[in-house]
Amino acid sequence: MLLTALLFALPAFADPAAAAAPAPVATDLSWLRGCWTLTSPDGSVTQEHWLPPAGGALLGVSRTVADGRMVSHEFLSIAAVDGRLVYVARPSGQPETSFPVVTASDTEVVFENPTHDFPTRIVYRKGKNGTVSARIEGTLDGAPQAMDFPYQRCR
């Protein structure tokens, strides 16, 4: 309930000029909306839920459940900041990080923050068969690393 109350209170603190001009690119990302799920080989289940674009922003939440308990969660947003789309991740137990958009189309969006430890790049792709894939890339221990998340729509 606290999160819901905060979400309703946020517009009261928003800059009226920014609220008056929502980023049109946010509506191009409407293919992200909905519930997406991935079951890993180890049996853990990750779900990512994206609300439909509204007010120039998308809001999302992700959680991973393993052995019947939540092992991680993340609050997400994609919104215009200074005229540029920015992906903001708030992962459990870690500080908030922003990733400005590099490219965006009707089927793919790429965000990048080269100063972040890992990941430095986040990619979402719309699949041809109603799926969405996410990919994170960066360097760990001096070696390039990438992780793919081939999501299916939740039932």
mmCIF file with all atom_site columns, C-alpha atoms in Angstrom:
data_model
loop_
_atom_site.group_PDB
_atom_site.id
_atom_site.type_symbol
_atom_site.label_atom_id
_atom_site.label_alt_id
_atom_site.label_comp_id
_atom_site.label_asym_id
_atom_site.label_entity_id
_atom_site.label_seq_id
_atom_site.pdbx_PDB_ins_code
_atom_site.Cartn_x
_atom_site.Cartn_y
_atom_site.Cartn_z
_atom_site.occupancy
_atom_site.B_iso_or_equiv
_atom_site.pdbx_formal_charge
_atom_site.auth_seq_id
_atom_site.auth_comp_id
_atom_site.auth_asym_id
_atom_site.auth_atom_id
_atom_site.pdbx_PDB_model_num
ATOM 1   C CA . MET A 1 1   ? 0.000  0.000   0.000   1.00 0.00 ? 1   MET A CA 1
ATOM 2   C CA . LEU A 1 2   ? 2.877  2.343   0.706   1.00 0.00 ? 2   LEU A CA 1
ATOM 3   C CA . LEU A 1 3   ? 4.187  1.897   -2.849  1.00 0.00 ? 3   LEU A CA 1
ATOM 4   C CA . THR A 1 4   ? 0.716  2.649   -4.262  1.00 0.00 ? 4   THR A CA 1
ATOM 5   C CA . ALA A 1 5   ? 0.438  5.771   -2.108  1.00 0.00 ? 5   ALA A CA 1
ATOM 6   C CA . LEU A 1 6   ? 3.862  6.938   -3.261  1.00 0.00 ? 6   LEU A CA 1
ATOM 7   C CA . LEU A 1 7   ? 2.990  6.372   -6.905  1.00 0.00 ? 7   LEU A CA 1
ATOM 8   C CA . PHE A 1 8   ? -0.117 8.530   -6.546  1.00 0.00 ? 8   PHE A CA 1
ATOM 9   C CA . ALA A 1 9   ? 1.833  11.206  -4.659  1.00 0.00 ? 9   ALA A CA 1
ATOM 10  C CA . LEU A 1 10  ? 4.681  11.486  -7.181  1.00 0.00 ? 10  LEU A CA 1
ATOM 11  C CA . PRO A 1 11  ? 2.778  13.695  -9.662  1.00 0.00 ? 11  PRO A CA 1
ATOM 12  C CA . ALA A 1 12  ? 2.379  16.301  -6.927  1.00 0.00 ? 12  ALA A CA 1
ATOM 13  C CA . PHE A 1 13  ? 6.174  16.676  -6.821  1.00 0.00 ? 13  PHE A CA 1
ATOM 14  C CA . ALA A 1 14  ? 6.773  16.479  -10.576 1.00 0.00 ? 14  ALA A CA 1
ATOM 15  C CA . ASP A 1 15  ? 7.879  19.413  -12.686 1.00 0.00 ? 15  ASP A CA 1
ATOM 16  C CA . PRO A 1 16  ? 4.700  20.650  -14.444 1.00 0.00 ? 16  PRO A CA 1
ATOM 17  C CA . ALA A 1 17  ? 6.616  21.513  -17.621 1.00 0.00 ? 17  ALA A CA 1
ATOM 18  C CA . ALA A 1 18  ? 8.043  17.992  -17.853 1.00 0.00 ? 18  ALA A CA 1
ATOM 19  C CA . ALA A 1 19  ? 4.629  16.448  -17.229 1.00 0.00 ? 19  ALA A CA 1
ATOM 20  C CA . ALA A 1 20  ? 3.066  18.545  -19.978 1.00 0.00 ? 20  ALA A CA 1
ATOM 21  C CA . ALA A 1 21  ? 5.326  17.077  -22.686 1.00 0.00 ? 21  ALA A CA 1
ATOM 22  C CA . PRO A 1 22  ? 5.434  13.274  -22.391 1.00 0.00 ? 22  PRO A CA 1
ATOM 23  C CA . ALA A 1 23  ? 8.082  11.550  -24.470 1.00 0.00 ? 23  ALA A CA 1
ATOM 24  C CA . PRO A 1 24  ? 6.446  10.167  -27.610 1.00 0.00 ? 24  PRO A CA 1
ATOM 25  C CA . VAL A 1 25  ? 9.035  7.365   -27.717 1.00 0.00 ? 25  VAL A CA 1
ATOM 26  C CA . ALA A 1 26  ? 7.509  5.859   -24.558 1.00 0.00 ? 26  ALA A CA 1
ATOM 27  C CA . THR A 1 27  ? 4.379  4.911   -26.491 1.00 0.00 ? 27  THR A CA 1
ATOM 28  C CA . ASP A 1 28  ? 6.566  3.186   -29.110 1.00 0.00 ? 28  ASP A CA 1
ATOM 29  C CA . LEU A 1 29  ? 7.667  0.848   -26.325 1.00 0.00 ? 29  LEU A CA 1
ATOM 30  C CA . SER A 1 30  ? 4.129  -0.295  -25.564 1.00 0.00 ? 30  SER A CA 1
ATOM 31  C CA . TRP A 1 31  ? 5.134  -3.794  -26.748 1.00 0.00 ? 31  TRP A CA 1
ATOM 32  C CA . LEU A 1 32  ? 6.891  -4.164  -23.366 1.00 0.00 ? 32  LEU A CA 1
ATOM 33  C CA . ARG A 1 33  ? 3.640  -3.891  -21.425 1.00 0.00 ? 33  ARG A CA 1
ATOM 34  C CA . GLY A 1 34  ? 2.297  -6.947  -19.688 1.00 0.00 ? 34  GLY A CA 1
ATOM 35  C CA . CYS A 1 35  ? 3.659  -9.870  -17.749 1.00 0.00 ? 35  CYS A CA 1
ATOM 36  C CA . TRP A 1 36  ? 6.740  -11.770 -18.924 1.00 0.00 ? 36  TRP A CA 1
ATOM 37  C CA . THR A 1 37  ? 8.134  -14.950 -17.394 1.00 0.00 ? 37  THR A CA 1
ATOM 38  C CA . LEU A 1 38  ? 11.272 -17.065 -17.653 1.00 0.00 ? 38  LEU A CA 1
ATOM 39  C CA . THR A 1 39  ? 11.979 -20.402 -15.982 1.00 0.00 ? 39  THR A CA 1
ATOM 40  C CA . SER A 1 40  ? 15.726 -21.023 -15.681 1.00 0.00 ? 40  SER A CA 1
ATOM 41  C CA . PRO A 1 41  ? 17.355 -24.461 -15.903 1.00 0.00 ? 41  PRO A CA 1
ATOM 42  C CA . ASP A 1 42  ? 17.886 -24.352 -12.112 1.00 0.00 ? 42  ASP A CA 1
ATOM 43  C CA . GLY A 1 43  ? 14.095 -24.049 -11.631 1.00 0.00 ? 43  GLY A CA 1
ATOM 44  C CA . SER A 1 44  ? 14.063 -20.403 -10.566 1.00 0.00 ? 44  SER A CA 1
ATOM 45  C CA . VAL A 1 45  ? 11.316 -18.275 -12.096 1.00 0.00 ? 45  VAL A CA 1
ATOM 46  C CA . THR A 1 46  ? 11.755 -14.638 -13.070 1.00 0.00 ? 46  THR A CA 1
ATOM 47  C CA . GLN A 1 47  ? 8.720  -12.499 -13.860 1.00 0.00 ? 47  GLN A CA 1
ATOM 48  C CA . GLU A 1 48  ? 8.841  -8.965  -15.210 1.00 0.00 ? 48  GLU A CA 1
ATOM 49  C CA . HIS A 1 49  ? 5.644  -6.875  -15.259 1.00 0.00 ? 49  HIS A CA 1
ATOM 50  C CA . TRP A 1 50  ? 5.404  -3.621  -17.240 1.00 0.00 ? 50  TRP A CA 1
ATOM 51  C CA . LEU A 1 51  ? 2.462  -1.235  -16.903 1.00 0.00 ? 51  LEU A CA 1
ATOM 52  C CA . PRO A 1 52  ? 1.192  0.332   -20.141 1.00 0.00 ? 52  PRO A CA 1
ATOM 53  C CA . PRO A 1 53  ? 2.826  3.640   -21.095 1.00 0.00 ? 53  PRO A CA 1
ATOM 54  C CA . ALA A 1 54  ? 1.137  6.606   -19.418 1.00 0.00 ? 54  ALA A CA 1
ATOM 55  C CA . GLY A 1 55  ? 2.280  10.150  -18.759 1.00 0.00 ? 55  GLY A CA 1
ATOM 56  C CA . GLY A 1 56  ? 5.369  9.608   -20.888 1.00 0.00 ? 56  GLY A CA 1
ATOM 57  C CA . ALA A 1 57  ? 6.685  6.717   -18.791 1.00 0.00 ? 57  ALA A CA 1
ATOM 58  C CA . LEU A 1 58  ? 6.608  2.965   -18.363 1.00 0.00 ? 58  LEU A CA 1
ATOM 59  C CA . LEU A 1 59  ? 6.868  1.410   -14.897 1.00 0.00 ? 59  LEU A CA 1
ATOM 60  C CA . GLY A 1 60  ? 8.012  -2.147  -14.275 1.00 0.00 ? 60  GLY A CA 1
ATOM 61  C CA . VAL A 1 61  ? 8.782  -4.601  -11.518 1.00 0.00 ? 61  VAL A CA 1
ATOM 62  C CA . SER A 1 62  ? 10.750 -7.816  -11.622 1.00 0.00 ? 62  SER A CA 1
ATOM 63  C CA . ARG A 1 63  ? 11.185 -10.651 -9.148  1.00 0.00 ? 63  ARG A CA 1
ATOM 64  C CA . THR A 1 64  ? 12.990 -13.961 -9.102  1.00 0.00 ? 64  THR A CA 1
ATOM 65  C CA . VAL A 1 65  ? 11.677 -16.855 -7.017  1.00 0.00 ? 65  VAL A CA 1
ATOM 66  C CA . ALA A 1 66  ? 13.773 -19.930 -6.241  1.00 0.00 ? 66  ALA A CA 1
ATOM 67  C CA . ASP A 1 67  ? 12.796 -22.832 -4.004  1.00 0.00 ? 67  ASP A CA 1
ATOM 68  C CA . GLY A 1 68  ? 9.577  -21.053 -3.044  1.00 0.00 ? 68  GLY A CA 1
ATOM 69  C CA . ARG A 1 69  ? 11.186 -17.806 -1.878  1.00 0.00 ? 69  ARG A CA 1
ATOM 70  C CA . MET A 1 70  ? 11.926 -14.488 -3.509  1.00 0.00 ? 70  MET A CA 1
ATOM 71  C CA . VAL A 1 71  ? 15.686 -14.164 -4.020  1.00 0.00 ? 71  VAL A CA 1
ATOM 72  C CA . SER A 1 72  ? 15.742 -10.813 -5.832  1.00 0.00 ? 72  SER A CA 1
ATOM 73  C CA . HIS A 1 73  ? 13.495 -8.000  -7.009  1.00 0.00 ? 73  HIS A CA 1
ATOM 74  C CA . GLU A 1 74  ? 13.841 -4.823  -9.004  1.00 0.00 ? 74  GLU A CA 1
ATOM 75  C CA . PHE A 1 75  ? 11.780 -1.695  -9.621  1.00 0.00 ? 75  PHE A CA 1
ATOM 76  C CA . LEU A 1 76  ? 12.132 -0.271  -13.140 1.00 0.00 ? 76  LEU A CA 1
ATOM 77  C CA . SER A 1 77  ? 11.116 2.818   -15.063 1.00 0.00 ? 77  SER A CA 1
ATOM 78  C CA . ILE A 1 78  ? 11.591 4.203   -18.545 1.00 0.00 ? 78  ILE A CA 1
ATOM 79  C CA . ALA A 1 79  ? 10.897 7.912   -18.858 1.00 0.00 ? 79  ALA A CA 1
ATOM 80  C CA . ALA A 1 80  ? 12.164 11.085  -20.511 1.00 0.00 ? 80  ALA A CA 1
ATOM 81  C CA . VAL A 1 81  ? 14.862 12.936  -18.593 1.00 0.00 ? 81  VAL A CA 1
ATOM 82  C CA . ASP A 1 82  ? 16.073 16.170  -20.179 1.00 0.00 ? 82  ASP A CA 1
ATOM 83  C CA . GLY A 1 83  ? 14.460 15.124  -23.475 1.00 0.00 ? 83  GLY A CA 1
ATOM 84  C CA . ARG A 1 84  ? 16.095 11.682  -23.582 1.00 0.00 ? 84  ARG A CA 1
ATOM 85  C CA . LEU A 1 85  ? 14.658 8.308   -22.568 1.00 0.00 ? 85  LEU A CA 1
ATOM 86  C CA . VAL A 1 86  ? 16.319 6.828   -19.504 1.00 0.00 ? 86  VAL A CA 1
ATOM 87  C CA . TYR A 1 87  ? 15.956 3.343   -18.039 1.00 0.00 ? 87  TYR A CA 1
ATOM 88  C CA . VAL A 1 88  ? 16.241 3.482   -14.244 1.00 0.00 ? 88  VAL A CA 1
ATOM 89  C CA . ALA A 1 89  ? 16.844 0.254   -12.317 1.00 0.00 ? 89  ALA A CA 1
ATOM 90  C CA . ARG A 1 90  ? 16.377 -0.039  -8.570  1.00 0.00 ? 90  ARG A CA 1
ATOM 91  C CA . PRO A 1 91  ? 17.586 -3.593  -7.798  1.00 0.00 ? 91  PRO A CA 1
ATOM 92  C CA . SER A 1 92  ? 17.193 -5.189  -4.374  1.00 0.00 ? 92  SER A CA 1
ATOM 93  C CA . GLY A 1 93  ? 20.085 -4.311  -2.104  1.00 0.00 ? 93  GLY A CA 1
ATOM 94  C CA . GLN A 1 94  ? 21.833 -2.074  -4.655  1.00 0.00 ? 94  GLN A CA 1
ATOM 95  C CA . PRO A 1 95  ? 21.791 1.632   -5.479  1.00 0.00 ? 95  PRO A CA 1
ATOM 96  C CA . GLU A 1 96  ? 19.615 3.052   -8.250  1.00 0.00 ? 96  GLU A CA 1
ATOM 97  C CA . THR A 1 97  ? 21.304 3.247   -11.650 1.00 0.00 ? 97  THR A CA 1
ATOM 98  C CA . SER A 1 98  ? 20.302 5.153   -14.797 1.00 0.00 ? 98  SER A CA 1
ATOM 99  C CA . PHE A 1 99  ? 20.913 3.963   -18.361 1.00 0.00 ? 99  PHE A CA 1
ATOM 100 C CA . PRO A 1 100 ? 20.244 6.553   -21.109 1.00 0.00 ? 100 PRO A CA 1
ATOM 101 C CA . VAL A 1 101 ? 18.819 5.314   -24.405 1.00 0.00 ? 101 VAL A CA 1
ATOM 102 C CA . VAL A 1 102 ? 21.274 4.617   -27.225 1.00 0.00 ? 102 VAL A CA 1
ATOM 103 C CA . THR A 1 103 ? 18.773 3.482   -29.868 1.00 0.00 ? 103 THR A CA 1
ATOM 104 C CA . ALA A 1 104 ? 15.033 2.837   -29.931 1.00 0.00 ? 104 ALA A CA 1
ATOM 105 C CA . SER A 1 105 ? 12.772 1.382   -32.603 1.00 0.00 ? 105 SER A CA 1
ATOM 106 C CA . ASP A 1 106 ? 9.416  -0.363  -32.773 1.00 0.00 ? 106 ASP A CA 1
ATOM 107 C CA . THR A 1 107 ? 11.134 -3.697  -32.030 1.00 0.00 ? 107 THR A CA 1
ATOM 108 C CA . GLU A 1 108 ? 14.249 -2.922  -29.978 1.00 0.00 ? 108 GLU A CA 1
ATOM 109 C CA . VAL A 1 109 ? 15.484 -0.492  -27.371 1.00 0.00 ? 109 VAL A CA 1
ATOM 110 C CA . VAL A 1 110 ? 19.079 -0.236  -26.133 1.00 0.00 ? 110 VAL A CA 1
ATOM 111 C CA . PHE A 1 111 ? 20.178 1.586   -22.975 1.00 0.00 ? 111 PHE A CA 1
ATOM 112 C CA . GLU A 1 112 ? 23.775 2.104   -21.891 1.00 0.00 ? 112 GLU A CA 1
ATOM 113 C CA . ASN A 1 113 ? 25.754 3.408   -18.923 1.00 0.00 ? 113 ASN A CA 1
ATOM 114 C CA . PRO A 1 114 ? 29.475 2.764   -19.525 1.00 0.00 ? 114 PRO A CA 1
ATOM 115 C CA . THR A 1 115 ? 30.385 3.939   -15.995 1.00 0.00 ? 115 THR A CA 1
ATOM 116 C CA . HIS A 1 116 ? 28.264 1.275   -14.248 1.00 0.00 ? 116 HIS A CA 1
ATOM 117 C CA . ASP A 1 117 ? 30.021 -1.875  -13.013 1.00 0.00 ? 117 ASP A CA 1
ATOM 118 C CA . PHE A 1 118 ? 27.693 -4.541  -14.491 1.00 0.00 ? 118 PHE A CA 1
ATOM 119 C CA . PRO A 1 119 ? 25.717 -4.404  -16.628 1.00 0.00 ? 119 PRO A CA 1
ATOM 120 C CA . THR A 1 120 ? 26.713 -1.445  -18.762 1.00 0.00 ? 120 THR A CA 1
ATOM 121 C CA . ARG A 1 121 ? 24.184 -2.185  -21.498 1.00 0.00 ? 121 ARG A CA 1
ATOM 122 C CA . ILE A 1 122 ? 20.524 -3.317  -21.384 1.00 0.00 ? 122 ILE A CA 1
ATOM 123 C CA . VAL A 1 123 ? 18.659 -4.432  -24.498 1.00 0.00 ? 123 VAL A CA 1
ATOM 124 C CA . TYR A 1 124 ? 14.976 -5.333  -24.947 1.00 0.00 ? 124 TYR A CA 1
ATOM 125 C CA . ARG A 1 125 ? 13.769 -6.911  -28.194 1.00 0.00 ? 125 ARG A CA 1
ATOM 126 C CA . LYS A 1 126 ? 10.272 -7.655  -29.379 1.00 0.00 ? 126 LYS A CA 1
ATOM 127 C CA . GLY A 1 127 ? 10.110 -11.174 -30.832 1.00 0.00 ? 127 GLY A CA 1
ATOM 128 C CA . LYS A 1 128 ? 8.167  -12.067 -33.956 1.00 0.00 ? 128 LYS A CA 1
ATOM 129 C CA . ASN A 1 129 ? 6.099  -14.643 -32.069 1.00 0.00 ? 129 ASN A CA 1
ATOM 130 C CA . GLY A 1 130 ? 4.779  -12.462 -29.247 1.00 0.00 ? 130 GLY A CA 1
ATOM 131 C CA . THR A 1 131 ? 7.811  -12.829 -27.015 1.00 0.00 ? 131 THR A CA 1
ATOM 132 C CA . VAL A 1 132 ? 10.207 -10.324 -25.501 1.00 0.00 ? 132 VAL A CA 1
ATOM 133 C CA . SER A 1 133 ? 13.871 -10.909 -24.835 1.00 0.00 ? 133 SER A CA 1
ATOM 134 C CA . ALA A 1 134 ? 16.097 -8.929  -22.544 1.00 0.00 ? 134 ALA A CA 1
ATOM 135 C CA . ARG A 1 135 ? 19.884 -8.950  -22.578 1.00 0.00 ? 135 ARG A CA 1
ATOM 136 C CA . ILE A 1 136 ? 22.419 -7.422  -20.231 1.00 0.00 ? 136 ILE A CA 1
ATOM 137 C CA . GLU A 1 137 ? 26.038 -6.929  -21.232 1.00 0.00 ? 137 GLU A CA 1
ATOM 138 C CA . GLY A 1 138 ? 29.198 -5.666  -19.636 1.00 0.00 ? 138 GLY A CA 1
ATOM 139 C CA . THR A 1 139 ? 32.519 -6.704  -18.181 1.00 0.00 ? 139 THR A CA 1
ATOM 140 C CA . LEU A 1 140 ? 33.007 -8.892  -15.107 1.00 0.00 ? 140 LEU A CA 1
ATOM 141 C CA . ASP A 1 141 ? 36.478 -9.625  -13.754 1.00 0.00 ? 141 ASP A CA 1
ATOM 142 C CA . GLY A 1 142 ? 37.989 -8.096  -16.898 1.00 0.00 ? 142 GLY A CA 1
ATOM 143 C CA . ALA A 1 143 ? 36.105 -10.353 -19.315 1.00 0.00 ? 143 ALA A CA 1
ATOM 144 C CA . PRO A 1 144 ? 33.095 -9.468  -21.492 1.00 0.00 ? 144 PRO A CA 1
ATOM 145 C CA . GLN A 1 145 ? 29.906 -11.066 -20.185 1.00 0.00 ? 145 GLN A CA 1
ATOM 146 C CA . ALA A 1 146 ? 26.299 -11.223 -21.366 1.00 0.00 ? 146 ALA A CA 1
ATOM 147 C CA . MET A 1 147 ? 23.108 -12.730 -19.994 1.00 0.00 ? 147 MET A CA 1
ATOM 148 C CA . ASP A 1 148 ? 19.988 -13.387 -22.056 1.00 0.00 ? 148 ASP A CA 1
ATOM 149 C CA . PHE A 1 149 ? 16.426 -13.491 -20.730 1.00 0.00 ? 149 PHE A CA 1
ATOM 150 C CA . PRO A 1 150 ? 14.090 -15.025 -23.350 1.00 0.00 ? 150 PRO A CA 1
ATOM 151 C CA . TYR A 1 151 ? 10.720 -14.144 -21.797 1.00 0.00 ? 151 TYR A CA 1
ATOM 152 C CA . GLN A 1 152 ? 7.369  -15.680 -22.662 1.00 0.00 ? 152 GLN A CA 1
ATOM 153 C CA . ARG A 1 153 ? 4.076  -13.943 -21.947 1.00 0.00 ? 153 ARG A CA 1
ATOM 154 C CA . CYS A 1 154 ? 2.632  -14.975 -18.556 1.00 0.00 ? 154 CYS A CA 1
ATOM 155 C CA . ARG A 1 155 ? -0.495 -17.099 -18.566 1.00 0.00 ? 155 ARG A CA 1
#
